[in-house]
Every structure is written in C-alpha cells, then in structure tokens.
Coordinates of C-alpha atoms and ligand atoms in Angstrom, one line a residue:
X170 CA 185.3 83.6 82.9
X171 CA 187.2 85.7 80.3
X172 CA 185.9 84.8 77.0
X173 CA 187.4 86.2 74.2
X174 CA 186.7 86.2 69.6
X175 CA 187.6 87.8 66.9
X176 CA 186.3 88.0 63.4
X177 CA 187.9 88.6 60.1
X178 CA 186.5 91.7 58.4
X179 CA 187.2 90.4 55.0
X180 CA 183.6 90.2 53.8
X181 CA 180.3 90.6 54.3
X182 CA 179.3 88.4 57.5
X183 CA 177.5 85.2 56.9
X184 CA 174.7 83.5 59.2
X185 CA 177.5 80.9 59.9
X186 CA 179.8 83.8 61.5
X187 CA 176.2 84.8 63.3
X188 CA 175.5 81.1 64.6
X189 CA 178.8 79.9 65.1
X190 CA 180.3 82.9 67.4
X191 CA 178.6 86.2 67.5
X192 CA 175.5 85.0 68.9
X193 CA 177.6 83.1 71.7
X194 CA 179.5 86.1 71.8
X195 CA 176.0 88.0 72.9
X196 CA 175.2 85.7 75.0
X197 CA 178.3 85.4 76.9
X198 CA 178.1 88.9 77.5
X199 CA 175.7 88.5 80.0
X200 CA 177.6 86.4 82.7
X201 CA 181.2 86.8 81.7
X202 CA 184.3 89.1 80.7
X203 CA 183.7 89.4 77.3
X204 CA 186.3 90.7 74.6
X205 CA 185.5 91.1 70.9
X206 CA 187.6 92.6 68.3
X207 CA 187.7 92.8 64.2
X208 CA 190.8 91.0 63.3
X209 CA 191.9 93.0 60.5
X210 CA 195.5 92.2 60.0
X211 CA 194.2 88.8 59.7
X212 CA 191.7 89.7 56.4
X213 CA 194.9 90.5 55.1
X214 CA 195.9 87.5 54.2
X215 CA 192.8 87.9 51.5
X216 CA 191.7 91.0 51.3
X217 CA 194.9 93.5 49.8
X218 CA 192.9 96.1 48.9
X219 CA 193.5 99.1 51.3
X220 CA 190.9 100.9 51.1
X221 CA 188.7 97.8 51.1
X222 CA 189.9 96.6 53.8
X223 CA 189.4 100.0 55.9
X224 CA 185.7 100.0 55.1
X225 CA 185.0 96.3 55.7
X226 CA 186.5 96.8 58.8
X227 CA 184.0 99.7 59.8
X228 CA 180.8 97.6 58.2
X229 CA 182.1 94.5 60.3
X230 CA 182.1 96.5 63.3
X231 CA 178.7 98.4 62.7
X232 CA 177.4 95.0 62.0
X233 CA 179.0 93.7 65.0
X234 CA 177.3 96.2 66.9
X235 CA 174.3 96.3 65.4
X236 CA 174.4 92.3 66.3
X237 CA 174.2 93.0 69.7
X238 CA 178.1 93.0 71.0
X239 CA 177.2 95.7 73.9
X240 CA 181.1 98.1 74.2
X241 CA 179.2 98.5 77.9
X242 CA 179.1 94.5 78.5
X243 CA 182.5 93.6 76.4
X244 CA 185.8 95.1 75.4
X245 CA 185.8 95.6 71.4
X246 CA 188.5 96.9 69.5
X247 CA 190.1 97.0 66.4
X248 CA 192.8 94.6 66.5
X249 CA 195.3 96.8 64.9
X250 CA 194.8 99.2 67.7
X251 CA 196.6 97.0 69.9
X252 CA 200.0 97.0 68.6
X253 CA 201.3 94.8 71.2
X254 CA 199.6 91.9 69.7
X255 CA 202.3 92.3 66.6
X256 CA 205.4 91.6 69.2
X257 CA 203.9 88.8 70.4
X258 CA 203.3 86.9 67.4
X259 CA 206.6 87.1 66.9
X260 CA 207.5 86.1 70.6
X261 CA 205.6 83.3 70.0
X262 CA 206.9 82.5 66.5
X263 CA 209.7 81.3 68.5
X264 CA 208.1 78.7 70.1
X265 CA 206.1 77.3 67.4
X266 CA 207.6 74.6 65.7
X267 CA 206.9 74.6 61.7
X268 CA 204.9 71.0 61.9
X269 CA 202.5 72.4 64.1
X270 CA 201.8 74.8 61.3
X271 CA 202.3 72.3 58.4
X272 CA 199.5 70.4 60.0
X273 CA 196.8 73.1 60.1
X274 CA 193.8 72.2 58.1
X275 CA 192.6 75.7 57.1
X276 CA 195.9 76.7 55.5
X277 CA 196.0 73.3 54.0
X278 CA 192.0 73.8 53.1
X279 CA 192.6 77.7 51.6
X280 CA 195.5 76.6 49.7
X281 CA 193.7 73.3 48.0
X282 CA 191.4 75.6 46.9
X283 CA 193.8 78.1 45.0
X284 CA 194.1 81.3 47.8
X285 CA 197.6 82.2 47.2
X286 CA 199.8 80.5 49.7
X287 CA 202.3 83.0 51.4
X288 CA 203.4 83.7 54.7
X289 CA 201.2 85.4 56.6
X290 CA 198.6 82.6 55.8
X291 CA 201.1 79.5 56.8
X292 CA 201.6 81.7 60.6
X293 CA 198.0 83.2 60.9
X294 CA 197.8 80.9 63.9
X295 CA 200.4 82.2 65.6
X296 CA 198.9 85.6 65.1
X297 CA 195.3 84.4 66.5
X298 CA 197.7 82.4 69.3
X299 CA 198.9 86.5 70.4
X300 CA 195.3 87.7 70.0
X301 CA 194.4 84.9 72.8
X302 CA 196.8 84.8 75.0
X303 CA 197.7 88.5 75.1
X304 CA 194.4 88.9 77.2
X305 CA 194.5 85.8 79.2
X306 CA 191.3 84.0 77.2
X307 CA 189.9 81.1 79.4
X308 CA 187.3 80.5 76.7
X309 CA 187.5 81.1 73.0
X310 CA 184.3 80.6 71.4
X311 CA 184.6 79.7 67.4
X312 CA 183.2 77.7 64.5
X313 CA 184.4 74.0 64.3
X314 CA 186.9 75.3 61.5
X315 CA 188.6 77.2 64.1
X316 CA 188.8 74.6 66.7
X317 CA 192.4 73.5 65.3
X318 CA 193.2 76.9 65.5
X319 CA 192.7 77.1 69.6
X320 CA 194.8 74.0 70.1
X321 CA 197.5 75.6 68.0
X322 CA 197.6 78.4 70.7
X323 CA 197.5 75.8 73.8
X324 CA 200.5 74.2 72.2
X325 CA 202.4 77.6 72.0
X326 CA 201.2 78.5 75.6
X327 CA 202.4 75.7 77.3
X328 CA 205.5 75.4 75.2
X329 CA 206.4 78.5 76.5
X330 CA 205.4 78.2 79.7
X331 CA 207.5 75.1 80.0
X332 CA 210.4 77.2 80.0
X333 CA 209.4 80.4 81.9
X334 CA 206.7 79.0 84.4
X335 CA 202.9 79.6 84.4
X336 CA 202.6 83.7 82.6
X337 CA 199.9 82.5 80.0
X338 CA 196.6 81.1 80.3
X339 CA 196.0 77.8 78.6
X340 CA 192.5 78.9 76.5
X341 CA 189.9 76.4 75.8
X342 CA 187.7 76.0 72.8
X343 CA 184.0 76.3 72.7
X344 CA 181.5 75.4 69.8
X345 CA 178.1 75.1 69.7
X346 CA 177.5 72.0 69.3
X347 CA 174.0 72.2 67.5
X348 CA 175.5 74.6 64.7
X349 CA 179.1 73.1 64.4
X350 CA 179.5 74.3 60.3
X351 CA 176.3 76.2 58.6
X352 CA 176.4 75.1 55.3
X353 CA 177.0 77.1 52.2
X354 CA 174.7 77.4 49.0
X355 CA 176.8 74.8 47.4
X356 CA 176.8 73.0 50.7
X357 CA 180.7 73.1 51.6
X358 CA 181.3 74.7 54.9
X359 CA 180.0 78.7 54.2
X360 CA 183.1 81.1 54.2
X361 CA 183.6 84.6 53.4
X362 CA 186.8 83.0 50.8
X363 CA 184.7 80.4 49.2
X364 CA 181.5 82.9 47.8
X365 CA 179.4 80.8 48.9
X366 CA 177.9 83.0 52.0
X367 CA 174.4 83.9 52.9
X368 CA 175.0 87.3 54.2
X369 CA 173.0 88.9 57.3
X370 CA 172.5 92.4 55.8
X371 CA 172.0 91.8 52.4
X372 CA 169.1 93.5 50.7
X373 CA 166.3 91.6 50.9
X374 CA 165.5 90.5 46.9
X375 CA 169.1 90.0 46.9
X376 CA 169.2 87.4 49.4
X377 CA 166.4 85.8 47.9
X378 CA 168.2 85.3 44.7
X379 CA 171.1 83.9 46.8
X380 CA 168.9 81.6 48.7
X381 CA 167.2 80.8 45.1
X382 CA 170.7 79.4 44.0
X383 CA 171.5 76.6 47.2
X384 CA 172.4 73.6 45.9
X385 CA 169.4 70.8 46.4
X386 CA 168.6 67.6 45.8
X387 CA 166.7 66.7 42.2
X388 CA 163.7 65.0 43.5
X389 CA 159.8 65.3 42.0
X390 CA 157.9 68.0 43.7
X391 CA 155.1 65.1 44.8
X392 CA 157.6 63.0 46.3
X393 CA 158.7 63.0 50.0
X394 CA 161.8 64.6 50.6
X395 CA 165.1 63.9 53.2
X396 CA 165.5 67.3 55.1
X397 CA 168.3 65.6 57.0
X398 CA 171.5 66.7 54.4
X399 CA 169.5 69.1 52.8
X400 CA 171.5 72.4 52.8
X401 CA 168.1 74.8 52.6
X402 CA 166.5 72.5 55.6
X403 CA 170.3 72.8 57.7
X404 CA 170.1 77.0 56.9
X405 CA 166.8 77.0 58.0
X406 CA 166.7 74.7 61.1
X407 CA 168.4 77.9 62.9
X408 CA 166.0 80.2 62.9
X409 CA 163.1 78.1 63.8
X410 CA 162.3 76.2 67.2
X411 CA 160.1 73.9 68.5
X412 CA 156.7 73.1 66.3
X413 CA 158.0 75.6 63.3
X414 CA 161.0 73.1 62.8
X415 CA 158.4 69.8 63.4
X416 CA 156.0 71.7 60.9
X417 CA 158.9 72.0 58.4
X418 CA 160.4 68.4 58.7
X419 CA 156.7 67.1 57.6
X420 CA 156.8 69.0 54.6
X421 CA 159.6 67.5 53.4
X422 CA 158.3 64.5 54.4
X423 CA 154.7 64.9 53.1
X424 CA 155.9 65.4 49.5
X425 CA 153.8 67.9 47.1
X426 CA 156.1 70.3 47.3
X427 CA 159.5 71.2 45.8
X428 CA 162.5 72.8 47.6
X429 CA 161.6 76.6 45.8
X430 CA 159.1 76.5 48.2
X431 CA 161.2 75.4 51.4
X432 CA 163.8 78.1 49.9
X433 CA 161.0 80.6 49.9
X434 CA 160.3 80.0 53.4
X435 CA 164.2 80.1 54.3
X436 CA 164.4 84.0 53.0
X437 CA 160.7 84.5 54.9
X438 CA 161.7 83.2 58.4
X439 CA 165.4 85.0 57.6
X440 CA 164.2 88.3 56.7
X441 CA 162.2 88.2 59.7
X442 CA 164.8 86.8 61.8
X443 CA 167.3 89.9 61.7
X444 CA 164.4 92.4 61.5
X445 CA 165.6 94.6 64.8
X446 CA 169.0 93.9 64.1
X447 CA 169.0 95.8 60.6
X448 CA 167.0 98.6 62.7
X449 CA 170.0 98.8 64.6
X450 CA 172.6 98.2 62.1
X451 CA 170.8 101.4 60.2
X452 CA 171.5 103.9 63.5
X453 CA 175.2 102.8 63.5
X454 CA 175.0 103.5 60.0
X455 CA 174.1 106.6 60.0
X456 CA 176.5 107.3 63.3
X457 CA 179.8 106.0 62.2
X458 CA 181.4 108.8 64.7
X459 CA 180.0 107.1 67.3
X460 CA 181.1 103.6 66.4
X461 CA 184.8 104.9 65.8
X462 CA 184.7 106.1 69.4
X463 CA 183.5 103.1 70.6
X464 CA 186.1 101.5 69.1
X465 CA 188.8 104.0 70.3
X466 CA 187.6 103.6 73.9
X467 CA 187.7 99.8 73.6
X468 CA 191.1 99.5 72.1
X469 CA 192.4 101.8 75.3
X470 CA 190.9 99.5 77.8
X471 CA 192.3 96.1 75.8
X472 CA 195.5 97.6 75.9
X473 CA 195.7 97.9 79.4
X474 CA 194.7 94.8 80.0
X475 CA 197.1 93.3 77.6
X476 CA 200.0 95.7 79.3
X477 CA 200.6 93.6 82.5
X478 CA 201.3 90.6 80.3
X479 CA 203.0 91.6 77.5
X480 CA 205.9 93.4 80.3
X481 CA 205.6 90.2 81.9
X482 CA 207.0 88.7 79.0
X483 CA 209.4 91.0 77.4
X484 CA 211.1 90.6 80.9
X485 CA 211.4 87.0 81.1
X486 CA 212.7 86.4 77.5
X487 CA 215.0 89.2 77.7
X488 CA 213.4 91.8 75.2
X489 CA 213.4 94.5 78.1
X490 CA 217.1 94.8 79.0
Ligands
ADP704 P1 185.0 83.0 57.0 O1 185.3 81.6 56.9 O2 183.7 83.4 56.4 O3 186.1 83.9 56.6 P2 185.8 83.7 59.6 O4 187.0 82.9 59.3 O5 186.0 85.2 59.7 O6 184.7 83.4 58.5 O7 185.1 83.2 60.9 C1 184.6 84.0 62.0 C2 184.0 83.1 62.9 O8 182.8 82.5 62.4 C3 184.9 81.9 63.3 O9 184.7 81.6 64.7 C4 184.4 80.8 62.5 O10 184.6 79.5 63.1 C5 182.9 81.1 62.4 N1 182.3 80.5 61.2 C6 182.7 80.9 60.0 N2 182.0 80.1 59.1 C7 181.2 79.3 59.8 C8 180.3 78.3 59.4 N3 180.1 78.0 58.1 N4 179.7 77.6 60.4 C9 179.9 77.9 61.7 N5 180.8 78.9 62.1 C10 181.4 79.5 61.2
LIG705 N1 190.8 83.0 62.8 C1 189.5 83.4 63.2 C2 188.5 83.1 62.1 O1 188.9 83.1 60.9 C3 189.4 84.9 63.5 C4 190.2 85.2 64.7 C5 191.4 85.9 64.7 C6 190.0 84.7 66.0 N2 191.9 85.9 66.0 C7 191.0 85.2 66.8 C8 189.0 84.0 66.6 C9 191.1 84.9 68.1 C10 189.0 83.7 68.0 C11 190.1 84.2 68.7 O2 187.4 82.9 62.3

C-alpha cells in the first residue's frame, strides 16, 4: 500500500501532529510504501517570514527524523524540492469547482478566527490534492481536521479522470480513531495557528508551565472529578495504557486531589514519553549536514516517482505539444 503525509513546518510540532499522523506515519513504515514530506509552501499561507520559514522547515524535519520517519523505510523530501507538484496544482485548479473550496471547514475555521484570508489559503486544497495524487497515495493518513481535505482531492481525481480515463489514484483517508483531535490547553482542537500547542521538544520547565496553564474544570480538590471532557485527562490518556490509565481515572474519581496534580503527572509521563526521541532529535541536531542530504536524496527518488505521472498528464491535457 502507498501511504503518503505531509506536515506543515510552520511551528513547533505538537503531540496532536505526533498522535494524529507521525506516529501512524512510523508505523506504516513498517509494512508499506511510505512517503513523508515537510509541506512548506503550504506554511506559507502563515508563516511569511523567510528566514523563519527556512529554519522551521529544517527543525520540522530534524524532528521528523528524530520521531522515527526512517529516509531507509520511506521517501521524505522537502516539498519544494519537487517542483512538479506546483504545475499540478494548477492542472488541477482546473477541475476544482469554487464550491468545493467555499465549503472547506478549515479555511472557513482559520478565517473565523482572524488568519488573513487570501488566496493561497482559499486553494491550499488543491495544493495538498497535487501533493496526493502526484505520487499515486492509496492511503493518506491525517488528523480529523484534515479528513475534508482528502475528499477534496478524491473529488478532483475523479473529476478528472472522468474526462481523461483512470491516470490518478483515488486516495483514501485514514484517522486514528482513538486520537481523532488532541485537545489544546484551552481545549479547542490543538494547532500550530491557534497557540494553543503542547509542543514535543520543548524544554522541560517550559512545558511544565504550558501544561500548568490547560484549561480545567473549577471543582474542590476533595471532590470527585469527570476525567471524561477533561482536557489534562484527554492529553494524558495517550501516553498511558492499560492499569496507568485505570489508575488515573480513579483519581479523578476518588476526589482529594486537584487537577495541578493530574497536570503534574501529565508533564511526568510526557517528559518520559519522548525521552529517546530528544536523544535522537539531539544527533540530528548537531548533524544538520546529514539531515539536508537526506533530504536531497529523498526529494530525487520522489521525483522520479512523480515523473511517470506528471508526463502522463501534461500529455493528455495538452501541456506537452
Ligand atoms: P497544525 O494544525 O498544528 O498547523 P498541521 O495542520 O500541520 O497542524 O497538521 C499536521 C498533521 O497533524 C495533520 O494530519 C493534522 O490532521 C494532524 N493534527 C494537527 N493537529 C491535530 C490535533 N489536534 N489532533 C489530531 N491530529 C492533529
Ligand atoms: N494540510 C495538511 C495539514 O495541515 C498538511 C499536508 C499538506 C498534507 N499536504 C498534505 C497532509 C498531503 C497529507 C497529505 O495537516
């Protein structure tokens, strides 16, 4: 199965971008065709700072790495590095009617809450719709937030097949369904645009005082306590299993004590949590050489994979003449 993500390197990533696709990402890696890139002309639709961008986009990749995406196991690549992606987005722009974009939740969702609205926001589907079908995705896996996004690029795919026969592959969606939307510290779903992120590198007294500030319920520290809807409960239900997540359900339920002390043992289990993985993330660090050639030799081999296609369909709409 090809499976195929990318991530937006337009801020520090979140345990949401960790639970909701790079750890399916790592996983898939191990039975699949995996392809992972940093989607960096899409973080420009927030981030237009160039020489921020250019150094988020080498943390998100040494993150990336240090996370466990294997360049032996899976194609990963800067998306930029593979022009071709550029010419068809605007292929498809062709074939995307403006309602189908009008209709998009996240647009509508980023613009409610006051991210400029221009242009490359309204068609960043059509973009991820090139990044998808350009290397023939069977299975995308994303957030829920990004399920929209996947049917967007189905509709495109088959429109266009309609007319020219079966030259892309219609992608599926996959979430898992156990993490669906982390929460952020204020509750709402946790985003990179909405500063409300729990980030996976952060240094550790740091993420304490992040963890400190998540929005809780105002309940007596010797009463019993819902864990159900509570945001420091939903953050920490996925890093624990089996008789750690029983224990911590009957201490909200026992009463005595107040969230602080659930929060404390959020930014304990955490901490511990990503322990190997800021080991890693530390030798990437400190070998960004190595991390650019990875990325050079990843971009080369998407390419090639993407060349077959993209000829396929200059040819049948008429761009080669
Ligand atoms: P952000 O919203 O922080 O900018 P991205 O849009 O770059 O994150 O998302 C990268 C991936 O992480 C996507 O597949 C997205 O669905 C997933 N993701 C982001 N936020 C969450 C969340 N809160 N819960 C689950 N998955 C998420
Ligand atoms: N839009 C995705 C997000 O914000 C990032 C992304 C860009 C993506 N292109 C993609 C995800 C292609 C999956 C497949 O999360």
């Amino acid at each position: 199965m090809r499976v195929l993500t990318g991530i937006q390197p337009s801020g520090d990533l979140h345990i949401g971008n960790y639970f909701g696709t790079i750890k399916q990402m790592v996983e898939a890696q191990k039975t699949n065709e995996t392809f992972a890139f940093i989607a960096n002309y899409h973080a420009m639709t927030s981030v237009l700072d160039g020489d921020r961008l250019s150094q988020l986009t080498m943390q998100c990749a040494t993150d990336f790495l240090a996370l466990g995406i294997n360049p032996d196991k899976s194609t990963f690549w800067v998306q930029s590095d593979v022009k071709e992606v550029l010419e068809l987005y605007w292929i498809l722009s062709s074939y995307t009617p403006m309602g189908l974009l009008e209709r998009a939740h996240s647009y509508k969702d980023k613009t409610a809450r006051g991210i400029a609205s221009n242009h490359s926001l309204f068609s960043y589907p059509v973009l991820m719709a090139a990044d998808i079908l350009l290397f023939g995705s069977e299975v995308v896996p994303v957030g829920k937030d990004q399920i929209q996004h996947v049917e967007i690029a189905r509709d495109i795919a088959t429109k266009f097949n309609n007319q020219y026969g079966d030259i892309l592959t219609i992608p599926e969606f996959r979430v898992q369904e156990e993490v669906q939307t982390v929460p952020g510290i204020d509750g709402q779903k946790m985003s990179k645009s909405y500063g409300n992120i729990v980030n996976i590198f952060g240094e550790e007294k740091k993420q304490m005082k992040t963890i400190k500030k998540i929005v809780t319920e105002n309940v007596a520290m010797e009463e019993p306590k819902e864990f159900e809807n509570c945001n420091v409960y939903n953050m920490a239900k996925l890093f624990l299993e089996g008789n750690n997540l029983i224990e911590l359900q009957k201490r909200y339920k026992r009463g005595g004590e107040g969230h602080g002390h659930f929060k404390i043992y959020l930014g304990e289990v955490m901490w511990e949590y990503f322990k190997e993985y800021r080991e890693k993330r530390e030798y990437f660090a400190n070998n960004q050489d190595e991390v650019r050639e990875i990325l050079n030799i990843g971009a080369s081999k998407a390419r090639e994979i993407a060349l077959p296609t993209i000829e396929k369909i200059r040819s049948v709409t008429g761009i080669s003449y």
